[in-house]
N, CA, C and O atoms as a GROMACS GRO file, in nm:
protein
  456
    1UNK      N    1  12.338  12.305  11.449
    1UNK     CA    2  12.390  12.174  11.415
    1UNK      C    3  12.519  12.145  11.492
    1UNK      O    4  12.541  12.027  11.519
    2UNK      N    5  12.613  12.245  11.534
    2UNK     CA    6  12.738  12.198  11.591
    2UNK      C    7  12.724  12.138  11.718
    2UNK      O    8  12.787  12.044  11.767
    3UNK      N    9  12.595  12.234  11.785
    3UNK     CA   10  12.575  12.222  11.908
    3UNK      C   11  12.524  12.082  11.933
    3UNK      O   12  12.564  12.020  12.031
    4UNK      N   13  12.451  12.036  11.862
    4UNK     CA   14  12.417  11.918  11.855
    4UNK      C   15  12.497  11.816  11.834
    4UNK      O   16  12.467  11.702  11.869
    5UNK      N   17  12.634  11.856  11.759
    5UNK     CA   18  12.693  11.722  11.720
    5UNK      C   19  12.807  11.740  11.871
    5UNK      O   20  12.883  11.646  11.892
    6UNK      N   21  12.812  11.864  11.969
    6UNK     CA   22  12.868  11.840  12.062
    6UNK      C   23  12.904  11.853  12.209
    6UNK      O   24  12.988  11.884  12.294
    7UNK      N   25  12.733  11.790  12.168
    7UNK     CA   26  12.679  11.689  12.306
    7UNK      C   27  12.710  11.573  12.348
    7UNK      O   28  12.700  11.490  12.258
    8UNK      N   29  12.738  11.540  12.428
    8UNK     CA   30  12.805  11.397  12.463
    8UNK      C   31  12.717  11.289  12.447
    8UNK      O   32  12.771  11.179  12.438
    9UNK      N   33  12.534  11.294  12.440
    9UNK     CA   34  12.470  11.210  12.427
    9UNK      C   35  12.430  11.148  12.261
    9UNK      O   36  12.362  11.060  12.210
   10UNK      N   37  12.550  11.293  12.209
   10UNK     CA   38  12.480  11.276  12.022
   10UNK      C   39  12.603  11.192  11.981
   10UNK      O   40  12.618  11.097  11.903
   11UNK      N   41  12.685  11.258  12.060
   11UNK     CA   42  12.872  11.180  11.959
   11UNK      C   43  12.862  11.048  11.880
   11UNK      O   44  12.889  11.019  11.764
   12UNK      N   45  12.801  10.964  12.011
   12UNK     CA   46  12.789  10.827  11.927
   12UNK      C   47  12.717  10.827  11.805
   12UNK      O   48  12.757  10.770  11.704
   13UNK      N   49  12.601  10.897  11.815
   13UNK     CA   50  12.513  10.869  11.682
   13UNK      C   51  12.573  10.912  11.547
   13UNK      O   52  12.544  10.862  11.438
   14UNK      N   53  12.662  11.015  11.571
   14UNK     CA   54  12.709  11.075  11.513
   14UNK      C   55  12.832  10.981  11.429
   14UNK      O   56  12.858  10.977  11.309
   15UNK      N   57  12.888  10.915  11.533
   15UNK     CA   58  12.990  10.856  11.454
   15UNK      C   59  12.910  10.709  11.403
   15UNK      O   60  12.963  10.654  11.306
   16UNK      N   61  12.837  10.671  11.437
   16UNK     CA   62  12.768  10.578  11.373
   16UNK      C   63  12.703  10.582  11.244
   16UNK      O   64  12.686  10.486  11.169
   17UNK      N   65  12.652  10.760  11.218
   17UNK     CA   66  12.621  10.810  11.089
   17UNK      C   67  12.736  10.788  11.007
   17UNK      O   68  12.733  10.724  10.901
   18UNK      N   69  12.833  10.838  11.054
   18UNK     CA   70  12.971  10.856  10.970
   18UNK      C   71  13.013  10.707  10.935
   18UNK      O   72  13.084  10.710  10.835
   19UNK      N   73  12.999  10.618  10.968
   19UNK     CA   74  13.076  10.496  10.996
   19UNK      C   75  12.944  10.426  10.853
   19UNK      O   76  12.968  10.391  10.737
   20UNK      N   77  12.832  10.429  10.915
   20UNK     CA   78  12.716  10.371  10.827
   20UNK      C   79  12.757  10.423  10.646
   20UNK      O   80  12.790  10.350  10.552
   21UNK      N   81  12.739  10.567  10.647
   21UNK     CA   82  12.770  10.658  10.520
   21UNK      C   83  12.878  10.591  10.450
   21UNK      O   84  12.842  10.552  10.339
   22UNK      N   85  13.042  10.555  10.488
   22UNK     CA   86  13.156  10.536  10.484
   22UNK      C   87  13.065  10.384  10.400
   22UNK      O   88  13.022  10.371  10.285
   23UNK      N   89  13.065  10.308  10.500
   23UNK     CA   90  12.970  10.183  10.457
   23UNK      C   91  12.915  10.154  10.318
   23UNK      O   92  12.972  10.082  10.236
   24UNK      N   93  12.796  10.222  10.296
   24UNK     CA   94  12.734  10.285  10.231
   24UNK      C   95  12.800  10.307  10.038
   24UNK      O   96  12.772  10.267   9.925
   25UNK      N   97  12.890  10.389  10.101
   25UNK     CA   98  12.993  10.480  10.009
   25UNK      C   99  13.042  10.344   9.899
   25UNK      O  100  13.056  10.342   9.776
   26UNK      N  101  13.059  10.248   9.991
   26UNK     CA  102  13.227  10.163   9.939
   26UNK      C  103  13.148  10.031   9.904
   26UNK      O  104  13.167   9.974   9.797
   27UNK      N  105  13.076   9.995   9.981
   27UNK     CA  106  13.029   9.849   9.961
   27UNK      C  107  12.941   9.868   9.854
   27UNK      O  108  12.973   9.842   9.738
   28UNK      N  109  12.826   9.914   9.888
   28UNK     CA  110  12.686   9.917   9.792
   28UNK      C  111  12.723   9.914   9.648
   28UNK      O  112  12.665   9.824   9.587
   29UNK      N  113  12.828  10.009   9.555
   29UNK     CA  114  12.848   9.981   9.440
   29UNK      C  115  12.928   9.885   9.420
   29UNK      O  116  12.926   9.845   9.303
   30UNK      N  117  12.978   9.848   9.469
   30UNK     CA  118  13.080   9.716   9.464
   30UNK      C  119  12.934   9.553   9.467
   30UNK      O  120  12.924   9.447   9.405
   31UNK      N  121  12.871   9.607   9.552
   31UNK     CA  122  12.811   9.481   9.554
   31UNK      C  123  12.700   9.510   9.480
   31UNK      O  124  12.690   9.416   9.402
   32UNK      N  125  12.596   9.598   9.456
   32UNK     CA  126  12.515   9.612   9.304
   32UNK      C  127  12.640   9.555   9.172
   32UNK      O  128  12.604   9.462   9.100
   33UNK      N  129  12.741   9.598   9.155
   33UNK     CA  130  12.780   9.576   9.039
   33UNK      C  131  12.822   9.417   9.017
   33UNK      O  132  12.854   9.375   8.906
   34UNK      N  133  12.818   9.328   9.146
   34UNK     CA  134  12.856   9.188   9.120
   34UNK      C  135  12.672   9.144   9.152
   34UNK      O  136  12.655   9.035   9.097
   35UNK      N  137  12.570   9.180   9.204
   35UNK     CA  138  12.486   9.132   9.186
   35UNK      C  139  12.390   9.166   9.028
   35UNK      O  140  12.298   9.102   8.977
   36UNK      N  141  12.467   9.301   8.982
   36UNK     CA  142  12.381   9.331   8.810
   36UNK      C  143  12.503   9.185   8.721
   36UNK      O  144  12.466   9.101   8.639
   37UNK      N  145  12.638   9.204   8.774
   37UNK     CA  146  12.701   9.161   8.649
   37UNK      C  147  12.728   8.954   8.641
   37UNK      O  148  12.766   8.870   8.560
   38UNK      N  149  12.678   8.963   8.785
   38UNK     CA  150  12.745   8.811   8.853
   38UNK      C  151  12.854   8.731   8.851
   38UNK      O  152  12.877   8.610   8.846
   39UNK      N  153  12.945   8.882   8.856
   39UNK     CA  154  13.106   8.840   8.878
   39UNK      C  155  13.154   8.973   8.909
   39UNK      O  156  13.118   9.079   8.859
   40UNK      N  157  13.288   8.942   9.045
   40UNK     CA  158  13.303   9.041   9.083
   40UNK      C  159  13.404   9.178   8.978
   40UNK      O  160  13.476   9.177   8.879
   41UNK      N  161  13.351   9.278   9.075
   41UNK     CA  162  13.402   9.380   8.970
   41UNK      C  163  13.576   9.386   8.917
   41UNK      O  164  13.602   9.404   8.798
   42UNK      N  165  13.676   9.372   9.013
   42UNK     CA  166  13.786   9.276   8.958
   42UNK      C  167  13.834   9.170   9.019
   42UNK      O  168  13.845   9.167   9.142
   43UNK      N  169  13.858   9.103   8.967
   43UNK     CA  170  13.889   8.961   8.946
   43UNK      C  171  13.999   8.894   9.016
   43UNK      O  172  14.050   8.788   8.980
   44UNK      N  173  14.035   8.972   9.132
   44UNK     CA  174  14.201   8.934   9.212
   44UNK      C  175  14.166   8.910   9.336
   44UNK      O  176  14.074   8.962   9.398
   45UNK      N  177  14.254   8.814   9.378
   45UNK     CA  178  14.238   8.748   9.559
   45UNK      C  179  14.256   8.872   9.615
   45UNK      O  180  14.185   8.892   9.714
   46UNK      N  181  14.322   8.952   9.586
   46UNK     CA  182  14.356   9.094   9.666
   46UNK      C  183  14.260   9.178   9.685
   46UNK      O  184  14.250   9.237   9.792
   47UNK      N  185  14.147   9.202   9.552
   47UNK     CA  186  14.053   9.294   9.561
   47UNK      C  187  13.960   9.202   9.641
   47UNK      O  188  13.903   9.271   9.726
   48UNK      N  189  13.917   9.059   9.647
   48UNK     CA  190  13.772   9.018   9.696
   48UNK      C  191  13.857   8.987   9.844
   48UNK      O  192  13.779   8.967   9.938
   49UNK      N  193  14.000   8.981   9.880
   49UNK     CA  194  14.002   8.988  10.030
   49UNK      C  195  13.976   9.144  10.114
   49UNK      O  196  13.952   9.135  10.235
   50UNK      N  197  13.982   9.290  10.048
   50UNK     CA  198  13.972   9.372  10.041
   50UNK      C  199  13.848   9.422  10.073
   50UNK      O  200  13.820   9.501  10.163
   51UNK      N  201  13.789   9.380  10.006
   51UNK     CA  202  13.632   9.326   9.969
   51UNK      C  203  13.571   9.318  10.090
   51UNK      O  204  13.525   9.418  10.145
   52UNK      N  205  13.567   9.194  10.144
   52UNK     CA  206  13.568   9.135  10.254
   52UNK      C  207  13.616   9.163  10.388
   52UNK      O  208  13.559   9.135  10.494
   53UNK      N  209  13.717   9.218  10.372
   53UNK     CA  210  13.787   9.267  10.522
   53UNK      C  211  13.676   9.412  10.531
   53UNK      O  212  13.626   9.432  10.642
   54UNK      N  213  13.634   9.528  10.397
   54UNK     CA  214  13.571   9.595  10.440
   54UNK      C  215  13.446   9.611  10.491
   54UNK      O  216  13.397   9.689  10.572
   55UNK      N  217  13.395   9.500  10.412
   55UNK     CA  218  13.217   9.482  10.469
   55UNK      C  219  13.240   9.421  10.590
   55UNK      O  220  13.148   9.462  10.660
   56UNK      N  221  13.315   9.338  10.666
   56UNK     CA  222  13.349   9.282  10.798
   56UNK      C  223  13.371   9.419  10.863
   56UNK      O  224  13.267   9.455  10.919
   57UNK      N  225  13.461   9.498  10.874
   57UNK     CA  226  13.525   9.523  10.957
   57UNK      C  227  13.384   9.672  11.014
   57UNK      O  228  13.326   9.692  11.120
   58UNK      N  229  13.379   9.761  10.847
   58UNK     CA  230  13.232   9.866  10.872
   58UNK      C  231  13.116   9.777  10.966
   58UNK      O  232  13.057   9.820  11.066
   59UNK      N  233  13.102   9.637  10.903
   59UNK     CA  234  12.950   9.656  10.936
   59UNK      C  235  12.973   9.593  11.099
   59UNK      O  236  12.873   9.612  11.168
   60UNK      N  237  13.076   9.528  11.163
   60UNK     CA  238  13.089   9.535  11.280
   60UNK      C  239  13.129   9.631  11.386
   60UNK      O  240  13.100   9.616  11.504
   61UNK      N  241  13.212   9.754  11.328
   61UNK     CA  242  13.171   9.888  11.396
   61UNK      C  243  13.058   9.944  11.418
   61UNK      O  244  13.032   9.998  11.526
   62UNK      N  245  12.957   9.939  11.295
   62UNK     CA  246  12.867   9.974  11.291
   62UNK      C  247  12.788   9.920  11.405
   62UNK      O  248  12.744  10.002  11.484
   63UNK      N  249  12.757   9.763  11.430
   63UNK     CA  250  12.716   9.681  11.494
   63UNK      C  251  12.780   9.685  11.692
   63UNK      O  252  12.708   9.667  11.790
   64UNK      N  253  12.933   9.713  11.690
   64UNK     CA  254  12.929   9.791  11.816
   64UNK      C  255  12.884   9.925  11.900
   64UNK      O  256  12.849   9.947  12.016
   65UNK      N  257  12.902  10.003  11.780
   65UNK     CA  258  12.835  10.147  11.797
   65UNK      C  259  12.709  10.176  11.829
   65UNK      O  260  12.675  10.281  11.883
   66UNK      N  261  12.610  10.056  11.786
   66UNK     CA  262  12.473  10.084  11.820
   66UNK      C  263  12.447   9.983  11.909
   66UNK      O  264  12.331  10.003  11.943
   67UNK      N  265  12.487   9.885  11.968
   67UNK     CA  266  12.478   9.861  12.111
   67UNK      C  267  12.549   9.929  12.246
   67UNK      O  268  12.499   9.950  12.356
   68UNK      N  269  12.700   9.959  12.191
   68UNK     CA  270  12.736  10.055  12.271
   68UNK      C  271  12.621  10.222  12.312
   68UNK      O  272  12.599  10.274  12.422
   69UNK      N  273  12.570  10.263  12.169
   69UNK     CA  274  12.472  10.392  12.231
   69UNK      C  275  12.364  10.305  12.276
   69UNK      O  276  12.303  10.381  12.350
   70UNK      N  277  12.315  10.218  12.278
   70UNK     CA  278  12.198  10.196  12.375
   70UNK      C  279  12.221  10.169  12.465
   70UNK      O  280  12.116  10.165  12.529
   71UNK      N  281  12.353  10.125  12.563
   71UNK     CA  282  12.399  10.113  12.671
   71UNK      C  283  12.431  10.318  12.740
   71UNK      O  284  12.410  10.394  12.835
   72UNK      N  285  12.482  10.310  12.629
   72UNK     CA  286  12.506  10.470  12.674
   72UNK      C  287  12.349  10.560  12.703
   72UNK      O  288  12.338  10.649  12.787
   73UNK      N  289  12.274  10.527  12.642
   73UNK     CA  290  12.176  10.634  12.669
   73UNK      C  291  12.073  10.560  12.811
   73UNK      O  292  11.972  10.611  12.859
   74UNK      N  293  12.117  10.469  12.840
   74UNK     CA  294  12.080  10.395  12.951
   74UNK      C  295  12.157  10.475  13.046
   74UNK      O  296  12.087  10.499  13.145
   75UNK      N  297  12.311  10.542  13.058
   75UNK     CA  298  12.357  10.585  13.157
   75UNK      C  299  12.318  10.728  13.138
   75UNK      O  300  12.344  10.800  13.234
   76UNK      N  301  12.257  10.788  13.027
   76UNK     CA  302  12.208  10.932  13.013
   76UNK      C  303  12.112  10.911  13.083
   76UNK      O  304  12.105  11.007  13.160
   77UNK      N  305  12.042  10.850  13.101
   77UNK     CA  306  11.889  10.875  13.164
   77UNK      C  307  11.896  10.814  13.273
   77UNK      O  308  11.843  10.887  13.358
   78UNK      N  309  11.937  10.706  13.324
   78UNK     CA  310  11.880  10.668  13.466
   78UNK      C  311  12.063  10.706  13.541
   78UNK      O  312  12.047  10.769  13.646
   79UNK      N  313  12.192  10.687  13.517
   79UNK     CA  314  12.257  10.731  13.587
   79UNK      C  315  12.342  10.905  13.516
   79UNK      O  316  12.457  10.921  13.474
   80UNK      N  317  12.254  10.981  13.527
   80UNK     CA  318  12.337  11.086  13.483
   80UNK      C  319  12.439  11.125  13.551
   80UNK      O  320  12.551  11.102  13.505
   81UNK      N  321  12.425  11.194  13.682
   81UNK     CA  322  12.582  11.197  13.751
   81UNK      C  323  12.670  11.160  13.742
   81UNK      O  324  12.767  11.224  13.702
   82UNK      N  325  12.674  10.969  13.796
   82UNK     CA  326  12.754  10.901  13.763
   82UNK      C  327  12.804  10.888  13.587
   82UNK      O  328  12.923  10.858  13.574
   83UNK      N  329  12.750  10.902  13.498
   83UNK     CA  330  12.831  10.950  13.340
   83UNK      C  331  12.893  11.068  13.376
   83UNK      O  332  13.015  11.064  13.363
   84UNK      N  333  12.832  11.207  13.432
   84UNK     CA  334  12.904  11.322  13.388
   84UNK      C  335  13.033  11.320  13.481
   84UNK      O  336  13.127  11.396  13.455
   85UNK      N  337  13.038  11.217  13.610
   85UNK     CA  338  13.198  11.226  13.642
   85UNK      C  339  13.312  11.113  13.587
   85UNK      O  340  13.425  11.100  13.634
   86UNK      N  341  13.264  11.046  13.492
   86UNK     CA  342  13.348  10.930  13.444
   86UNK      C  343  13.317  10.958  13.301
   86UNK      O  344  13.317  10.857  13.231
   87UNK      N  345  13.290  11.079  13.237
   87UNK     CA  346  13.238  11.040  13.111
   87UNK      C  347  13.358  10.981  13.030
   87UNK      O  348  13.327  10.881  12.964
   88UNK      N  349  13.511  11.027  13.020
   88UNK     CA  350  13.588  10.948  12.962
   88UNK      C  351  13.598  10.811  12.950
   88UNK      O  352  13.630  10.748  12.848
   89UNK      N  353  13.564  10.757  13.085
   89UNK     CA  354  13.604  10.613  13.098
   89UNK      C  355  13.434  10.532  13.080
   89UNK      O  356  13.418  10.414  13.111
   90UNK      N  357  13.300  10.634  13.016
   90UNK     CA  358  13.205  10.553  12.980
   90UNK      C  359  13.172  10.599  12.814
   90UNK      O  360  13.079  10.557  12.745
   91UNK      N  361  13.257  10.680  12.784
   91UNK     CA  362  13.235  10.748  12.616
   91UNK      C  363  13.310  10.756  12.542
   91UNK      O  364  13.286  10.763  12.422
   92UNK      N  365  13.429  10.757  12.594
   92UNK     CA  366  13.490  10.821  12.464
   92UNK      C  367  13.592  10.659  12.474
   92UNK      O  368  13.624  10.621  12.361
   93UNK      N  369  13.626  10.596  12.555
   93UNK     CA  370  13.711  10.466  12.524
   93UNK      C  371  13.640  10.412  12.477
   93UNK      O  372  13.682  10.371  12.368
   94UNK      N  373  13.495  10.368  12.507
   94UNK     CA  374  13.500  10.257  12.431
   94UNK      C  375  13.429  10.278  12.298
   94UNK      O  376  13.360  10.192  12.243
   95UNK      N  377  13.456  10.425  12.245
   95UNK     CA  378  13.430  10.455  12.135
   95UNK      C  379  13.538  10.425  12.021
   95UNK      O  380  13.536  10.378  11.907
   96UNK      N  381  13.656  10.487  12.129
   96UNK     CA  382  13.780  10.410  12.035
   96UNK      C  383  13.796  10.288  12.049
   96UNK      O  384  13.860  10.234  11.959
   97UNK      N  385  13.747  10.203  12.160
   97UNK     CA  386  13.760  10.035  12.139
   97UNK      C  387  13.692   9.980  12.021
   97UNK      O  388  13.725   9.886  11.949
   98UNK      N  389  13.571  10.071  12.016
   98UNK     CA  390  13.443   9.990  11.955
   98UNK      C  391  13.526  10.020  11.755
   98UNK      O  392  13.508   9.952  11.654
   99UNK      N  393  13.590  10.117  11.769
   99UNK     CA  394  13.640  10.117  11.596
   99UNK      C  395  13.805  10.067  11.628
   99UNK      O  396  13.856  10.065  11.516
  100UNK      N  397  13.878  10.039  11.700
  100UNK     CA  398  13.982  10.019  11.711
  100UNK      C  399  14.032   9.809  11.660
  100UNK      O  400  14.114   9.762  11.581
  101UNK      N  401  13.882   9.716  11.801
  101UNK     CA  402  13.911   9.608  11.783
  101UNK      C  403  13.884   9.529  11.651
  101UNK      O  404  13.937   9.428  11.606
  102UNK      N  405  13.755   9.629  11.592
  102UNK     CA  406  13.731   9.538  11.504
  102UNK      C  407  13.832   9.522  11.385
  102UNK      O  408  13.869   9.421  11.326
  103UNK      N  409  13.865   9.659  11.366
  103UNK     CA  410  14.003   9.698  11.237
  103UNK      C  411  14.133   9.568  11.266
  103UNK      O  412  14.182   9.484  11.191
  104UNK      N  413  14.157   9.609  11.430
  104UNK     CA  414  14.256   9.494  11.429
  104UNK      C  415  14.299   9.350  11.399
  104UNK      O  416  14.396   9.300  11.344
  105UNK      N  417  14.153   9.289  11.476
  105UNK     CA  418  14.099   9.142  11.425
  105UNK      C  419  14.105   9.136  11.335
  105UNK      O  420  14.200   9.071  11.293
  106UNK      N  421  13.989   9.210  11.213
  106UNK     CA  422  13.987   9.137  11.093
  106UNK      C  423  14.039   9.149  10.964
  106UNK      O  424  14.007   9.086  10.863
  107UNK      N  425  14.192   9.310  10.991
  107UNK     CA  426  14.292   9.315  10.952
  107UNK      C  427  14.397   9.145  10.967
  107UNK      O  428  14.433   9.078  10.871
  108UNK      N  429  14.423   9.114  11.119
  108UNK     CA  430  14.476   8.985  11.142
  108UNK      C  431  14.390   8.812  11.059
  108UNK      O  432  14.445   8.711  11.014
  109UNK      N  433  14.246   8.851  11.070
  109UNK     CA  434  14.191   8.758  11.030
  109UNK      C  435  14.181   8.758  10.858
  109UNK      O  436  14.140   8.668  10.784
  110UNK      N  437  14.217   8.853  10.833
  110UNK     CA  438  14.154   8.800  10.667
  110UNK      C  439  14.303   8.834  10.587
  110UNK      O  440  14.338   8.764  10.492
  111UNK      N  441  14.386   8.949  10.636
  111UNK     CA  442  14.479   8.919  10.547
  111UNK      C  443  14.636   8.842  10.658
  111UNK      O  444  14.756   8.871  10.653
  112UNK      N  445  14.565   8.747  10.739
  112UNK     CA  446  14.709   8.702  10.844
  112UNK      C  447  14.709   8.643  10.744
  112UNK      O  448  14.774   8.716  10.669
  113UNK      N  449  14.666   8.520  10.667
  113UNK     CA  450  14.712   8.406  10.592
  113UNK      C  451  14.736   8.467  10.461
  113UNK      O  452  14.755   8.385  10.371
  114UNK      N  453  14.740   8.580  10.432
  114UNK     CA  454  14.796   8.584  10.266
  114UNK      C  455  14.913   8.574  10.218
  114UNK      O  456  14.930   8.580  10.096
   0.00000   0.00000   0.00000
């Protein structure tokens, strides 16, 4: 299993598991419990902007991460060389871009006006 998680062609999937799970973890009972109760679980601008900034911000990492690995496994297979001498500047940045921009934005976008 380690070996697998560190391969350069698995990383992404890997953090996309992690990112999905995280997802998963936080939203799903939050949102079963306002779709069983049909009101949210508490009742403050703070918790439903909270709310909101998290299902935004996961499910658009999520949503970069898996276009980013299908671009990536496009350079595993038809340009391998060219990945294994740039792999920093085709893996691992815009791995931190891909969880970095969205946090920032919709940190700025949902709680700039509070």
């Amino acid at each position: 299993m380690s070996q697998l998680r560190k391969q350069p062609a698995n990383q992404t999937i890997f953090l996309l598991l992690i990112i999905l799970f995280i997802e998963i973890l936080i939203d799903l009972p939050i949102r079963l419990s306002y779709l069983y109760e049909n009101q949210v679980l508490i009742q403050t601008g703070g918790f439903c902007m909270f709310w909101n900034w998290i299902a935004s911000v996961l499910n658009i990492i999520g949503l970069h991460l898996m276009a980013f690995a299908s671009i990536e496994r496009h350079f595993f297979i038809f340009n391998s060389q060219f990945h294994a001498r740039h792999r920093f500047l085709l893996s691992i940045i815009p791995m931190i871009v891909s969880v970095i921009y969205p946090l920032a934005f919709y940190t700025g976008t949902v709680f700039g006006s509070w």
